[in-house]
């Protein structure tokens, strides 16, 4: 089995068990929890297959083209290899911040991204809950980012390798004590920091966009804390009914958010 896939499965199972042992929010029932995880995972697996089919060849081609033509910001000044890797990592994380922020600020993108926010029980499986169209647009723009930055596939693999456990971790329903969470969020995005982002209150939803490093939210003025993290209610006010949490309802979410679909 692919080493990365093995690690991903190992991580998912580990976090799933930890969420069961030390939950931040108590879940209504084990059966409901499994159903919730299963539905979110259908999107994770589906999106993984779609992007693999559509973008594996094009990504390799684009990265090679940029290398052959000396294109990209990272090729303007030559740093030692390690520094080059660190700069690539930071710039890509900066791109992720802005991509996420655009998804909230541009109505067209929000129509798709809202599906990530309709989850009323955020846990690690929410990290897989993305509309396929959002994933496709993201992958298309990423091709442009690869060329603009002159990013090589090794740097991108390192970023993906680091980002996956962090995304799973900050979506997780693991009860981390507040001082520990507070300490870690000086550096990275923690569960409490991302819980604010999944709050049903729109000013809180439109904050804490960072993916790996929390510094971007502090720099661009979108960092938010709340007094009581346990008082956060997840989801979107108008989409709490069960019909929005089925595979069909989730796929149709953009039509409702866009106002095209009036009834479920
Ligand atoms: Zn968001
Ligand atoms: Zn999220």
mmCIF file of C-alpha atoms and ligand atoms in Angstrom:
data_model
loop_
_atom_site.group_PDB
_atom_site.id
_atom_site.type_symbol
_atom_site.label_atom_id
_atom_site.label_comp_id
_atom_site.label_asym_id
_atom_site.label_seq_id
_atom_site.Cartn_x
_atom_site.Cartn_y
_atom_site.Cartn_z
ATOM 1 C CA UNK A 1 0.000 0.000 0.000
ATOM 2 C CA UNK A 2 1.054 3.554 -0.749
ATOM 3 C CA UNK A 3 2.965 4.824 2.338
ATOM 4 C CA UNK A 4 1.095 8.144 2.423
ATOM 5 C CA UNK A 5 -2.289 6.404 2.208
ATOM 6 C CA UNK A 6 -1.275 4.022 5.003
ATOM 7 C CA UNK A 7 -0.260 6.976 7.196
ATOM 8 C CA UNK A 8 -3.522 8.787 6.401
ATOM 9 C CA UNK A 9 -5.628 5.749 7.367
ATOM 10 C CA UNK A 10 -3.549 5.255 10.553
ATOM 11 C CA UNK A 11 -4.055 8.938 11.482
ATOM 12 C CA UNK A 12 -7.786 8.928 10.734
ATOM 13 C CA UNK A 13 -8.350 5.829 12.897
ATOM 14 C CA UNK A 14 -6.157 7.266 15.707
ATOM 15 C CA UNK A 15 -8.000 10.609 15.778
ATOM 16 C CA UNK A 16 -11.391 8.850 15.490
ATOM 17 C CA UNK A 17 -10.571 6.749 18.579
ATOM 18 C CA UNK A 18 -9.205 9.765 20.517
ATOM 19 C CA UNK A 19 -12.403 11.706 19.725
ATOM 20 C CA UNK A 20 -14.395 8.838 21.225
ATOM 21 C CA UNK A 21 -12.246 8.672 24.384
ATOM 22 C CA UNK A 22 -11.810 12.424 25.033
ATOM 23 C CA UNK A 23 -14.650 14.260 23.290
ATOM 24 C CA UNK A 24 -14.894 18.060 23.519
ATOM 25 C CA UNK A 25 -18.635 17.916 22.731
ATOM 26 C CA UNK A 26 -20.598 14.818 23.791
ATOM 27 C CA UNK A 27 -22.244 13.121 20.795
ATOM 28 C CA UNK A 28 -25.936 12.082 20.802
ATOM 29 C CA UNK A 29 -25.173 8.432 19.913
ATOM 30 C CA UNK A 30 -22.456 6.163 18.486
ATOM 31 C CA UNK A 31 -24.727 5.234 15.563
ATOM 32 C CA UNK A 32 -25.263 8.905 14.608
ATOM 33 C CA UNK A 33 -21.536 9.571 14.928
ATOM 34 C CA UNK A 34 -20.690 6.688 12.572
ATOM 35 C CA UNK A 35 -23.308 7.847 10.043
ATOM 36 C CA UNK A 36 -21.938 11.408 10.187
ATOM 37 C CA UNK A 37 -18.366 10.162 9.668
ATOM 38 C CA UNK A 38 -19.449 7.841 6.837
ATOM 39 C CA UNK A 39 -21.215 10.595 4.868
ATOM 40 C CA UNK A 40 -18.297 13.028 5.215
ATOM 41 C CA UNK A 41 -15.880 10.258 4.184
ATOM 42 C CA UNK A 42 -17.908 9.573 1.012
ATOM 43 C CA UNK A 43 -17.023 13.130 -0.033
ATOM 44 C CA UNK A 44 -13.392 12.675 0.999
ATOM 45 C CA UNK A 45 -13.009 9.504 -1.072
ATOM 46 C CA UNK A 46 -15.057 10.864 -4.004
ATOM 47 C CA UNK A 47 -13.093 14.123 -4.108
ATOM 48 C CA UNK A 48 -9.814 12.191 -3.851
ATOM 49 C CA UNK A 49 -10.758 10.051 -6.880
ATOM 50 C CA UNK A 50 -11.991 13.030 -8.949
ATOM 51 C CA UNK A 51 -8.892 15.155 -8.330
ATOM 52 C CA UNK A 52 -6.556 12.206 -8.904
ATOM 53 C CA UNK A 53 -8.180 11.466 -12.282
ATOM 54 C CA UNK A 54 -8.368 15.106 -13.403
ATOM 55 C CA UNK A 55 -5.164 16.588 -12.029
ATOM 56 C CA UNK A 56 -2.386 14.013 -11.617
ATOM 57 C CA UNK A 57 -1.069 14.305 -15.198
ATOM 58 C CA UNK A 58 -1.726 18.065 -15.531
ATOM 59 C CA UNK A 59 0.072 18.838 -12.246
ATOM 60 C CA UNK A 60 3.224 16.960 -13.278
ATOM 61 C CA UNK A 61 3.100 18.616 -16.718
ATOM 62 C CA UNK A 62 2.650 22.152 -15.277
ATOM 63 C CA UNK A 63 5.439 21.729 -12.705
ATOM 64 C CA UNK A 64 7.827 20.386 -15.381
ATOM 65 C CA UNK A 65 6.893 23.225 -17.751
ATOM 66 C CA UNK A 66 7.635 25.818 -15.042
ATOM 67 C CA UNK A 67 10.998 24.137 -14.294
ATOM 68 C CA UNK A 68 11.957 23.968 -17.989
ATOM 69 C CA UNK A 69 11.100 27.651 -18.495
ATOM 70 C CA UNK A 70 12.608 28.888 -15.211
ATOM 71 C CA UNK A 71 9.180 30.264 -14.234
ATOM 72 C CA UNK A 72 8.132 31.251 -10.722
ATOM 73 C CA UNK A 73 8.934 33.522 -7.817
ATOM 74 C CA UNK A 74 11.081 30.910 -6.069
ATOM 75 C CA UNK A 75 13.433 30.818 -9.044
ATOM 76 C CA UNK A 76 14.113 34.575 -9.035
ATOM 77 C CA UNK A 77 16.617 34.339 -6.164
ATOM 78 C CA UNK A 78 18.467 31.103 -5.481
ATOM 79 C CA UNK A 79 18.555 30.142 -1.821
ATOM 80 C CA UNK A 80 20.103 27.037 -0.279
ATOM 81 C CA UNK A 81 17.796 24.044 -0.781
ATOM 82 C CA UNK A 82 16.517 23.987 2.814
ATOM 83 C CA UNK A 83 15.670 27.717 2.782
ATOM 84 C CA UNK A 84 14.000 27.272 -0.591
ATOM 85 C CA UNK A 85 11.822 24.547 0.963
ATOM 86 C CA UNK A 86 10.891 26.701 3.971
ATOM 87 C CA UNK A 87 9.983 29.683 1.752
ATOM 88 C CA UNK A 88 7.915 27.446 -0.563
ATOM 89 C CA UNK A 89 6.072 26.044 2.478
ATOM 90 C CA UNK A 90 5.301 29.519 3.878
ATOM 91 C CA UNK A 91 4.190 30.941 0.535
ATOM 92 C CA UNK A 92 1.927 27.982 -0.128
ATOM 93 C CA UNK A 93 0.378 28.327 3.343
ATOM 94 C CA UNK A 94 -0.158 32.029 2.602
ATOM 95 C CA UNK A 95 -1.935 31.048 -0.624
ATOM 96 C CA UNK A 96 -4.145 28.646 1.372
ATOM 97 C CA UNK A 97 -5.098 31.509 3.719
ATOM 98 C CA UNK A 98 -6.213 33.721 0.848
ATOM 99 C CA UNK A 99 -7.938 30.908 -1.041
ATOM 100 C CA UNK A 100 -9.965 30.116 2.086
ATOM 101 C CA UNK A 101 -10.739 33.820 2.630
ATOM 102 C CA UNK A 102 -11.862 34.227 -1.017
ATOM 103 C CA UNK A 103 -14.240 31.310 -0.426
ATOM 104 C CA UNK A 104 -15.972 33.402 2.228
ATOM 105 C CA UNK A 105 -15.785 36.801 0.530
ATOM 106 C CA UNK A 106 -16.898 35.876 -2.997
ATOM 107 C CA UNK A 107 -20.516 34.774 -3.186
ATOM 108 C CA UNK A 108 -19.881 32.369 -6.107
ATOM 109 C CA UNK A 109 -17.215 30.500 -4.127
ATOM 110 C CA UNK A 110 -19.229 30.641 -0.886
ATOM 111 C CA UNK A 111 -22.081 28.753 -2.636
ATOM 112 C CA UNK A 112 -19.811 25.678 -2.695
ATOM 113 C CA UNK A 113 -17.730 26.298 0.441
ATOM 114 C CA UNK A 114 -20.912 26.670 2.554
ATOM 115 C CA UNK A 115 -21.234 22.864 2.395
ATOM 116 C CA UNK A 116 -18.131 22.612 4.604
ATOM 117 C CA UNK A 117 -19.870 24.917 7.097
ATOM 118 C CA UNK A 118 -23.280 23.204 7.224
ATOM 119 C CA UNK A 119 -21.796 20.510 9.489
ATOM 120 C CA UNK A 120 -23.536 20.831 12.868
ATOM 121 C CA UNK A 121 -21.210 18.296 14.543
ATOM 122 C CA UNK A 122 -17.687 19.278 13.572
ATOM 123 C CA UNK A 123 -15.099 16.554 14.018
ATOM 124 C CA UNK A 124 -12.086 15.225 12.085
ATOM 125 C CA UNK A 125 -14.383 13.893 9.329
ATOM 126 C CA UNK A 126 -15.429 17.514 8.584
ATOM 127 C CA UNK A 127 -11.930 17.921 7.132
ATOM 128 C CA UNK A 128 -13.179 15.790 4.198
ATOM 129 C CA UNK A 129 -16.529 17.566 3.797
ATOM 130 C CA UNK A 130 -16.011 19.694 0.699
ATOM 131 C CA UNK A 131 -18.183 20.095 -2.365
ATOM 132 C CA UNK A 132 -16.504 18.477 -5.416
ATOM 133 C CA UNK A 133 -16.788 21.754 -7.381
ATOM 134 C CA UNK A 134 -14.812 23.604 -4.667
ATOM 135 C CA UNK A 135 -12.132 20.898 -4.871
ATOM 136 C CA UNK A 136 -11.982 21.160 -8.689
ATOM 137 C CA UNK A 137 -11.710 24.995 -8.665
ATOM 138 C CA UNK A 138 -9.079 24.754 -5.919
ATOM 139 C CA UNK A 139 -7.032 22.207 -7.901
ATOM 140 C CA UNK A 140 -7.274 24.334 -11.076
ATOM 141 C CA UNK A 141 -6.031 27.444 -9.259
ATOM 142 C CA UNK A 142 -3.307 25.390 -7.641
ATOM 143 C CA UNK A 143 -1.854 24.750 -11.116
ATOM 144 C CA UNK A 144 -1.525 28.538 -11.488
ATOM 145 C CA UNK A 145 0.033 28.779 -8.019
ATOM 146 C CA UNK A 146 2.590 26.078 -8.901
ATOM 147 C CA UNK A 147 3.671 28.093 -11.962
ATOM 148 C CA UNK A 148 3.646 31.492 -10.197
ATOM 149 C CA UNK A 149 5.685 30.204 -7.273
ATOM 150 C CA UNK A 150 7.803 27.811 -9.327
ATOM 151 C CA UNK A 151 6.983 25.181 -6.718
ATOM 152 C CA UNK A 152 8.377 21.703 -7.228
ATOM 153 C CA UNK A 153 6.503 18.498 -6.461
ATOM 154 C CA UNK A 154 8.772 17.613 -3.512
ATOM 155 C CA UNK A 155 7.914 20.900 -1.726
ATOM 156 C CA UNK A 156 4.238 20.313 -2.448
ATOM 157 C CA UNK A 157 4.461 16.718 -1.127
ATOM 158 C CA UNK A 158 6.112 17.999 2.075
ATOM 159 C CA UNK A 159 3.364 20.603 2.496
ATOM 160 C CA UNK A 160 0.620 17.976 1.932
ATOM 161 C CA UNK A 161 2.375 15.601 4.346
ATOM 162 C CA UNK A 162 2.429 18.256 7.116
ATOM 163 C CA UNK A 163 -0.939 19.819 6.347
ATOM 164 C CA UNK A 164 -3.058 16.630 6.446
ATOM 165 C CA UNK A 165 -2.537 15.798 10.159
ATOM 166 C CA UNK A 166 -2.905 19.504 11.096
ATOM 167 C CA UNK A 167 -6.228 19.817 9.218
ATOM 168 C CA UNK A 168 -7.512 16.600 10.824
ATOM 169 C CA UNK A 169 -6.323 17.821 14.224
ATOM 170 C CA UNK A 170 -7.900 21.283 14.074
ATOM 171 C CA UNK A 171 -11.261 19.872 12.948
ATOM 172 C CA UNK A 172 -11.190 17.143 15.591
ATOM 173 C CA UNK A 173 -13.589 16.838 18.525
ATOM 174 C CA UNK A 174 -10.718 16.113 20.910
ATOM 175 C CA UNK A 175 -10.913 17.877 24.280
ATOM 176 C CA UNK A 176 -7.632 19.734 24.607
ATOM 177 C CA UNK A 177 -7.257 21.827 27.746
ATOM 178 C CA UNK A 178 -7.554 25.565 27.118
ATOM 179 C CA UNK A 179 -3.967 26.465 28.195
ATOM 180 C CA UNK A 180 -2.531 23.822 25.822
ATOM 181 C CA UNK A 181 -4.755 24.963 22.947
ATOM 182 C CA UNK A 182 -3.849 28.593 23.708
ATOM 183 C CA UNK A 183 -0.123 27.765 23.675
ATOM 184 C CA UNK A 184 -0.244 25.904 20.361
ATOM 185 C CA UNK A 185 -2.375 28.513 18.604
ATOM 186 C CA UNK A 186 0.482 30.995 18.896
ATOM 187 C CA UNK A 187 1.997 28.883 16.103
ATOM 188 C CA UNK A 188 -0.534 26.611 14.421
ATOM 189 C CA UNK A 189 -4.289 26.394 13.921
ATOM 190 C CA UNK A 190 -5.788 24.502 16.867
ATOM 191 C CA UNK A 191 -9.225 22.934 17.447
ATOM 192 C CA UNK A 192 -10.510 25.945 19.455
ATOM 193 C CA UNK A 193 -9.251 28.373 16.812
ATOM 194 C CA UNK A 194 -11.024 26.452 14.038
ATOM 195 C CA UNK A 195 -14.169 25.917 16.169
ATOM 196 C CA UNK A 196 -14.682 29.693 16.021
ATOM 197 C CA UNK A 197 -14.495 29.438 12.209
ATOM 198 C CA UNK A 198 -17.302 26.834 12.223
ATOM 199 C CA UNK A 199 -19.556 28.909 14.504
ATOM 200 C CA UNK A 200 -23.049 29.672 13.168
ATOM 201 C CA UNK A 201 -22.489 33.385 13.946
ATOM 202 C CA UNK A 202 -21.356 34.901 10.656
ATOM 203 C CA UNK A 203 -18.736 37.343 12.071
ATOM 204 C CA UNK A 204 -17.095 34.314 13.714
ATOM 205 C CA UNK A 205 -17.454 32.161 10.559
ATOM 206 C CA UNK A 206 -15.652 34.907 8.644
ATOM 207 C CA UNK A 207 -12.513 34.678 10.790
ATOM 208 C CA UNK A 208 -9.607 32.287 11.482
ATOM 209 C CA UNK A 209 -8.967 31.280 7.849
ATOM 210 C CA UNK A 210 -5.422 29.952 8.307
ATOM 211 C CA UNK A 211 -4.548 26.344 7.475
ATOM 212 C CA UNK A 212 -1.203 25.555 9.160
ATOM 213 C CA UNK A 213 0.302 28.720 10.682
ATOM 214 C CA UNK A 214 -2.046 30.946 12.706
ATOM 215 C CA UNK A 215 0.150 33.968 11.972
ATOM 216 C CA UNK A 216 -1.697 34.842 8.724
ATOM 217 C CA UNK A 217 -4.916 35.632 10.596
ATOM 218 C CA UNK A 218 -2.981 37.830 13.007
ATOM 219 C CA UNK A 219 -1.213 39.678 10.157
ATOM 220 C CA UNK A 220 -4.361 40.249 8.078
ATOM 221 C CA UNK A 221 -6.654 41.099 11.019
ATOM 222 C CA UNK A 222 -8.966 38.081 10.890
ATOM 223 C CA UNK A 223 -7.845 36.339 14.096
ATOM 224 C CA UNK A 224 -10.700 35.824 16.572
ATOM 225 C CA UNK A 225 -11.041 34.310 20.030
ATOM 226 C CA UNK A 226 -14.220 33.778 22.060
ATOM 227 C CA UNK A 227 -14.728 33.695 25.832
ATOM 228 C CA UNK A 228 -16.411 30.303 25.935
ATOM 229 C CA UNK A 229 -15.497 27.754 23.267
ATOM 230 C CA UNK A 230 -18.088 25.312 24.631
ATOM 231 C CA UNK A 231 -20.843 27.797 23.829
ATOM 232 C CA UNK A 232 -20.050 27.687 20.096
ATOM 233 C CA UNK A 233 -22.885 26.294 17.967
ATOM 234 C CA UNK A 234 -21.647 24.777 14.687
ATOM 235 C CA UNK A 235 -23.352 24.932 11.308
ATOM 236 C CA UNK A 236 -25.374 27.435 9.318
ATOM 237 C CA UNK A 237 -28.599 28.792 10.791
ATOM 238 C CA UNK A 238 -30.785 28.117 7.719
ATOM 239 C CA UNK A 239 -29.419 24.633 6.980
ATOM 240 C CA UNK A 240 -29.783 22.623 10.152
ATOM 241 C CA UNK A 241 -32.490 20.211 9.010
ATOM 242 C CA UNK A 242 -31.424 16.556 8.325
ATOM 243 C CA UNK A 243 -32.106 16.942 4.576
ATOM 244 C CA UNK A 244 -28.957 19.102 4.237
ATOM 245 C CA UNK A 245 -26.799 16.367 5.743
ATOM 246 C CA UNK A 246 -27.497 13.601 3.245
ATOM 247 C CA UNK A 247 -25.209 13.070 0.227
ATOM 248 C CA UNK A 248 -27.899 14.496 -2.076
ATOM 249 C CA UNK A 249 -28.612 17.467 0.202
ATOM 250 C CA UNK A 250 -24.927 18.262 0.465
ATOM 251 C CA UNK A 251 -24.431 18.097 -3.302
ATOM 252 C CA UNK A 252 -27.421 20.447 -3.755
ATOM 253 C CA UNK A 253 -26.271 22.892 -1.071
ATOM 254 C CA UNK A 254 -24.743 25.395 -3.587
ATOM 255 C CA UNK A 255 -28.086 25.694 -5.411
ATOM 256 C CA UNK A 256 -29.843 26.553 -2.159
ATOM 257 C CA UNK A 257 -27.106 28.941 -0.997
ATOM 258 C CA UNK A 258 -27.223 30.658 -4.404
ATOM 259 C CA UNK A 259 -30.998 31.093 -4.075
ATOM 260 C CA UNK A 260 -31.728 28.943 -7.166
ATOM 261 C CA UNK A 261 -33.344 26.186 -5.103
ATOM 262 C CA UNK A 262 -36.038 27.446 -2.742
ATOM 263 C CA UNK A 263 -37.174 24.130 -1.243
ATOM 264 C CA UNK A 264 -35.040 21.141 -0.208
HETATM 265 ZN ZN1 LIG B 1 -14.414 28.291 5.770
HETATM 266 ZN ZN1 LIG B 2 -13.109 23.686 8.559
#
